C-alpha positions as protocol buffer text, in pm:
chain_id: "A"
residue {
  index: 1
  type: UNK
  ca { x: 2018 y: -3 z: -1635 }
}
residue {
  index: 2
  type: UNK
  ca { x: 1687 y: -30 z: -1380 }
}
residue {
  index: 3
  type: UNK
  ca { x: 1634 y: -378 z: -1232 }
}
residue {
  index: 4
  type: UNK
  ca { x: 1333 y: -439 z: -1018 }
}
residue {
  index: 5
  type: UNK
  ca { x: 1237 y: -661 z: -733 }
}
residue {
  index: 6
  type: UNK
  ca { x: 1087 y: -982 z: -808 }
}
residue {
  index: 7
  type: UNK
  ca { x: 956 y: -1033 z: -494 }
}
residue {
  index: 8
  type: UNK
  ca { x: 573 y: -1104 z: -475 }
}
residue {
  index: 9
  type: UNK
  ca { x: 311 y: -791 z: -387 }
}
residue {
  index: 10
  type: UNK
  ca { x: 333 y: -683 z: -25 }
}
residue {
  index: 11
  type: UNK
  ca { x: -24 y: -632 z: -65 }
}
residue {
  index: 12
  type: UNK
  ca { x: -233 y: -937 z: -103 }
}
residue {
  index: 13
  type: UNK
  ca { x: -356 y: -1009 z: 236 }
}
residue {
  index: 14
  type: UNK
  ca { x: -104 y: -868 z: 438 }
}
residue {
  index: 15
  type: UNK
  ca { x: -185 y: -811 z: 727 }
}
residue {
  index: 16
  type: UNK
  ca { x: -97 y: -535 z: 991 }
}
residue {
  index: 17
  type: UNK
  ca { x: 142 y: -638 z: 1252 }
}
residue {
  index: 18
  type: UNK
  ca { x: -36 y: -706 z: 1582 }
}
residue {
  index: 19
  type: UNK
  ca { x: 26 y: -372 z: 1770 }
}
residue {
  index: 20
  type: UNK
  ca { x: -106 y: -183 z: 1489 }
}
residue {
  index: 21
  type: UNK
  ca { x: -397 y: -390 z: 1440 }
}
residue {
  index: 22
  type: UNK
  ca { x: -633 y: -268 z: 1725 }
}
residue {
  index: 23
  type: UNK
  ca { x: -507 y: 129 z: 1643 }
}
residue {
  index: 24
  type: UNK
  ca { x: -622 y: 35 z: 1292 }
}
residue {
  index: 25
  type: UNK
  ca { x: -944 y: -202 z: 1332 }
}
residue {
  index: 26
  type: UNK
  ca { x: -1095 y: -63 z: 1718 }
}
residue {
  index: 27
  type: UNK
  ca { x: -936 y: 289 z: 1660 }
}
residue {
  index: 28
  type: UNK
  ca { x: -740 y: 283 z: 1921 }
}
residue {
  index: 29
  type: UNK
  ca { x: -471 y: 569 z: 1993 }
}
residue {
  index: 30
  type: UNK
  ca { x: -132 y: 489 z: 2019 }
}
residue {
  index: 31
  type: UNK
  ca { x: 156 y: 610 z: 2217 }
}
residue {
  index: 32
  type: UNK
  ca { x: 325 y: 795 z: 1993 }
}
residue {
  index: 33
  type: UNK
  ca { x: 34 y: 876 z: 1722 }
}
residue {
  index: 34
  type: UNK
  ca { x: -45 y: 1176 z: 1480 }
}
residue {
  index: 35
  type: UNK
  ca { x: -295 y: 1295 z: 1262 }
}
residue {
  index: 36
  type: UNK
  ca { x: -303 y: 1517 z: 999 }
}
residue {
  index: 37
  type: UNK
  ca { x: -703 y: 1557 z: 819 }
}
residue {
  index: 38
  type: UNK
  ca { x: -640 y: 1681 z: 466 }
}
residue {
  index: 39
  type: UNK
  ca { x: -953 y: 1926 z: 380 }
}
residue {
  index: 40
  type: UNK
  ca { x: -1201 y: 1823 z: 108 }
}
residue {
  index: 41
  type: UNK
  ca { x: -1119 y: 2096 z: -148 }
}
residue {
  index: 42
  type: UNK
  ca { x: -727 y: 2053 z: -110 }
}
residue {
  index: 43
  type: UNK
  ca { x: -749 y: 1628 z: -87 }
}
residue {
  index: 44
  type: UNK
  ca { x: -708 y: 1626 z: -519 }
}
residue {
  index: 45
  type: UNK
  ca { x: -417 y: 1887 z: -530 }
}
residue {
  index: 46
  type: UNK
  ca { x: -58 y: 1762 z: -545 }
}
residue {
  index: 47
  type: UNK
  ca { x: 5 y: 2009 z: -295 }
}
residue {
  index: 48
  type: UNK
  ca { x: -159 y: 1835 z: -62 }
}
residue {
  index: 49
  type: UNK
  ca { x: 154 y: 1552 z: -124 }
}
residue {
  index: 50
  type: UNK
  ca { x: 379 y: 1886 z: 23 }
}
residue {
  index: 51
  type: UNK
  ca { x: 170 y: 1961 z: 320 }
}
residue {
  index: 52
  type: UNK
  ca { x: 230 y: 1580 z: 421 }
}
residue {
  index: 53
  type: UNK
  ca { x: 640 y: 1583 z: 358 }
}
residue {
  index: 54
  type: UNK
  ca { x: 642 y: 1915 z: 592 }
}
residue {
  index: 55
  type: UNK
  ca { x: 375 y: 1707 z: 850 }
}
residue {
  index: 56
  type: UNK
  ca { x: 599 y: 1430 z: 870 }
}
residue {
  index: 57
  type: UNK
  ca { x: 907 y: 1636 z: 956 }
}
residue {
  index: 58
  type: UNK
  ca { x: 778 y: 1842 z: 1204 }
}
residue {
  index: 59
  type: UNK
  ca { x: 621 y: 1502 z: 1370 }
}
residue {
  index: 60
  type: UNK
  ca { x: 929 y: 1318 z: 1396 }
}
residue {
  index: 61
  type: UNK
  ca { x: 1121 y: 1623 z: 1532 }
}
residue {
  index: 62
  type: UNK
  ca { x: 881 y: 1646 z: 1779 }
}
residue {
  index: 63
  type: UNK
  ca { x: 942 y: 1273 z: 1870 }
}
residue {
  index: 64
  type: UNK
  ca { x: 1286 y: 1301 z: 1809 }
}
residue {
  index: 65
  type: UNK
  ca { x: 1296 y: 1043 z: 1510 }
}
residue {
  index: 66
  type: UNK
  ca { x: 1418 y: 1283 z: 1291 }
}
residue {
  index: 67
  type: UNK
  ca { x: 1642 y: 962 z: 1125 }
}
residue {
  index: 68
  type: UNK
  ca { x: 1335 y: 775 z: 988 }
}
residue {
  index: 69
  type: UNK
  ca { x: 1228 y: 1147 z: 839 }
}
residue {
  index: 70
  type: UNK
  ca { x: 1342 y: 1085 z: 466 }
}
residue {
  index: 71
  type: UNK
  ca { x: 1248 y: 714 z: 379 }
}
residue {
  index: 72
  type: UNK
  ca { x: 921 y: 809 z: 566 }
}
residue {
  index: 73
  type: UNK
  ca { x: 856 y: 1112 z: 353 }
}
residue {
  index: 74
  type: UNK
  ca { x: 921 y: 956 z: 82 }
}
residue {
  index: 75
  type: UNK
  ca { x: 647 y: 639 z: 150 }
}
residue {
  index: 76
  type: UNK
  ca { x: 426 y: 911 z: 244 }
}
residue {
  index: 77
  type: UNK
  ca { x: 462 y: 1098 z: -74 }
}
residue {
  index: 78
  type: UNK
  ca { x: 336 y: 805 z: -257 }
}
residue {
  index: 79
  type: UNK
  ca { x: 44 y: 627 z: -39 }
}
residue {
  index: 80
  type: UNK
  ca { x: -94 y: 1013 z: -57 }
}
residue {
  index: 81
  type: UNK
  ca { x: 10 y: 1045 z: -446 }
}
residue {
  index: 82
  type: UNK
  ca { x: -182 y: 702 z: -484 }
}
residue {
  index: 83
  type: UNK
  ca { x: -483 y: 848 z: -307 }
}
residue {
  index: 84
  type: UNK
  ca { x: -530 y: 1143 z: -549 }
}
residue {
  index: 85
  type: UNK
  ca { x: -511 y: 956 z: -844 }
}
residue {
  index: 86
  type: UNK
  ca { x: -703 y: 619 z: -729 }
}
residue {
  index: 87
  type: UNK
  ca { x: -888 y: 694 z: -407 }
}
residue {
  index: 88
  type: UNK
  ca { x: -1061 y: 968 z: -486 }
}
residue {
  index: 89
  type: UNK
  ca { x: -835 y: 1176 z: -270 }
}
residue {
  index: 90
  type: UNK
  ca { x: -669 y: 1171 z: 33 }
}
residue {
  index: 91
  type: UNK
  ca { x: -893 y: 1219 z: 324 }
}
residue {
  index: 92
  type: UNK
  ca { x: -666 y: 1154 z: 653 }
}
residue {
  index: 93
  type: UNK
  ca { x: -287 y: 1087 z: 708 }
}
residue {
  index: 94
  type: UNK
  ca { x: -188 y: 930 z: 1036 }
}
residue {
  index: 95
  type: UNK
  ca { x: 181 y: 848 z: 1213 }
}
residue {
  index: 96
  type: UNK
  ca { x: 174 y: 600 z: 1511 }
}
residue {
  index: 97
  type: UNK
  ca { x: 532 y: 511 z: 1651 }
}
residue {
  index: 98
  type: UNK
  ca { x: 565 y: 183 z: 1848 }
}
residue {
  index: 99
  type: UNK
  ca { x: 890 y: 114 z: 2000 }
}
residue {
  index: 100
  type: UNK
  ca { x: 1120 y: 114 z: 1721 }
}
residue {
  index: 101
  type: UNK
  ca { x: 891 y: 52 z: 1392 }
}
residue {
  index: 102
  type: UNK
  ca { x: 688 y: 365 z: 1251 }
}
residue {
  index: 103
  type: UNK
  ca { x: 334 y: 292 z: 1107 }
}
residue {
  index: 104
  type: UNK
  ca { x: 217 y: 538 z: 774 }
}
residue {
  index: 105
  type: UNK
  ca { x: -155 y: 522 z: 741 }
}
residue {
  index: 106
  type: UNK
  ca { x: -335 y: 674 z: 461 }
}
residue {
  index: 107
  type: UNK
  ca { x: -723 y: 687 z: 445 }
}
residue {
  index: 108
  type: UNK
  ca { x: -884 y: 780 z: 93 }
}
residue {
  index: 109
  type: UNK
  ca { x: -1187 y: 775 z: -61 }
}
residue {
  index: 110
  type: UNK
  ca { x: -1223 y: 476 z: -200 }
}
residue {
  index: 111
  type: UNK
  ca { x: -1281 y: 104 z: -147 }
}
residue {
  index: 112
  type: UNK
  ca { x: -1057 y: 8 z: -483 }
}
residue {
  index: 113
  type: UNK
  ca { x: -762 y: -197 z: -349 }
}
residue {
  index: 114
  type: UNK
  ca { x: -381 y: -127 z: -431 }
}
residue {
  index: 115
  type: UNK
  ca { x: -183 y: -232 z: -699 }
}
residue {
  index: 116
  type: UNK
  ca { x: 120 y: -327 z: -791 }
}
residue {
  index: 117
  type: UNK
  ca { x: 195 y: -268 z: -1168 }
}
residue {
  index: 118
  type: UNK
  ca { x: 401 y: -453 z: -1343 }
}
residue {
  index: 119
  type: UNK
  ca { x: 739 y: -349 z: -1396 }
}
residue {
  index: 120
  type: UNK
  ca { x: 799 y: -116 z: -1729 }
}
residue {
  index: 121
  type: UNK
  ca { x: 1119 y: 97 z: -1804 }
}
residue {
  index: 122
  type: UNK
  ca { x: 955 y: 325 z: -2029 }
}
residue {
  index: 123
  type: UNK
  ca { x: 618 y: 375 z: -1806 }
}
residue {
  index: 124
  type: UNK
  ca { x: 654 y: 718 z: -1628 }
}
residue {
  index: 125
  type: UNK
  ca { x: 388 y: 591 z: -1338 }
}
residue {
  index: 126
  type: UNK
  ca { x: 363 y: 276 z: -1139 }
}
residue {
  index: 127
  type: UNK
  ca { x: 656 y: 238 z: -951 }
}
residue {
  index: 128
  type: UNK
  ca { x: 506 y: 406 z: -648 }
}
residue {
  index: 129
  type: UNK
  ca { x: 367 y: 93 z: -487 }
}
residue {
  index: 130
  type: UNK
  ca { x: 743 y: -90 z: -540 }
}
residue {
  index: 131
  type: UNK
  ca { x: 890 y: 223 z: -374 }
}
residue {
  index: 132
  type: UNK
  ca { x: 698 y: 119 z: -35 }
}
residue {
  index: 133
  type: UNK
  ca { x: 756 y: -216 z: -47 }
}
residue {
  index: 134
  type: UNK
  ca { x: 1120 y: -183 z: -61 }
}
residue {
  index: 135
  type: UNK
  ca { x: 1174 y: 100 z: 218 }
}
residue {
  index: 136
  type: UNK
  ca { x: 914 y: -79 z: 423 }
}
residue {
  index: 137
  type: UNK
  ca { x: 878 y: -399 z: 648 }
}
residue {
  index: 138
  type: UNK
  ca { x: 545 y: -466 z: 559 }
}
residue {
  index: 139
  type: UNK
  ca { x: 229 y: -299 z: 401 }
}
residue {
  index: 140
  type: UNK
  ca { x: -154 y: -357 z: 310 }
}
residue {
  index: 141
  type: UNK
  ca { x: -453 y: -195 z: 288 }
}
residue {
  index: 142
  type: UNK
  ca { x: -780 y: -257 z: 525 }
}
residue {
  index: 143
  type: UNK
  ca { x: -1125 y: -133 z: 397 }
}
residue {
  index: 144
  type: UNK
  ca { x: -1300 y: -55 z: 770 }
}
residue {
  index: 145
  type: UNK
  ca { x: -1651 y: 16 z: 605 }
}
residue {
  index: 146
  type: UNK
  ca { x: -1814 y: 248 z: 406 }
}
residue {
  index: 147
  type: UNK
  ca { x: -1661 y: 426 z: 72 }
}
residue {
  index: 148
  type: UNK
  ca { x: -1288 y: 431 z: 251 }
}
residue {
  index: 149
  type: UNK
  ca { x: -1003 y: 199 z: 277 }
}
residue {
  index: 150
  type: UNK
  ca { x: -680 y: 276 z: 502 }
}
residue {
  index: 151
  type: UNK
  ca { x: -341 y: 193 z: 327 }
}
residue {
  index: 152
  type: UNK
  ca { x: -65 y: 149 z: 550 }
}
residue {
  index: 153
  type: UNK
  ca { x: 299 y: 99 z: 547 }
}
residue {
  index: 154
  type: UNK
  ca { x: 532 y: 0 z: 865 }
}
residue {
  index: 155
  type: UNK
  ca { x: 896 y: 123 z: 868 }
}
residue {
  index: 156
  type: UNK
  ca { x: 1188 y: -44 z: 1107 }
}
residue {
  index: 157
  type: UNK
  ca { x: 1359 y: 233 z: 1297 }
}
């Protein structure tokens, strides 16, 4: 039997915790902080959803956070899985490590906010956003301007 969380959506107004702010909002670099640009003609393709698994591996090995490598890969899968099908594709896929939390940041294409659905055993999509909010501390979306918002997702280490 599948139960779900009753706990209200991460999403409305959440906002990111104050180290990640400025990296988010000024564009600010962080210590510890990775990007990986997804290219135009690949941004719609689930492989692109592969390409950001294998990023996310080979940047926590090279930080030697290997540990946070599977519950990160899998909120990764989904933010970037969320951006094909309702951002208009995934433009930019960032990892910024502060002491011991790890920040996720999707940008896409579009301005349309996140969602959680509600909760259906016999839907085969819409659990994605759930997923997050259970493996993460906190989540949200900022739209900085323009056609793009940033979805991001903070894990505890």
């Amino acid at each position: 039997m599948t139960t779900f969380d009753a706990r209200p959506q991460a999403a409305t107004g959440t906002r990111p915790p104050g180290w990640l702010s400025p990296i988010l909002v000024e564009g600010r670099a962080g210590a510890c902080d990775a990007v990986f640009p997804f290219h135009q003609r690949t941004a719609l393709e689930p492989a692109c959803v592969a390409m950001a698994r294998r990023f996310v591996d080979q940047t926590l090995g090279s930080w030697g956070a290997l540990e946070l490598a599977f519950d990160t890969q899998l909120v990764v899968s989904e933010l970037v899985t969320n951006a094909m099908r309702h951002g208009g594709g995934a433009a930019q896929l960032r990892l910024v490590s502060h002491e011991a939390q790890l920040a996720c940041v999707v940008t896409d294409h579009s301005r349309t906010v996140p969602v959680t659905s509600a909760p259906d055993v016999f839907s085969e999509y819409g659990r994605g956003l759930r997923l997050v909010d259970a493996l993460c501390t906190t989540w949200g979306w900022l739209s900085p301007g323009g056609s793009s918002k940033l979805v991001w997702a903070v894990i505890a280490g």
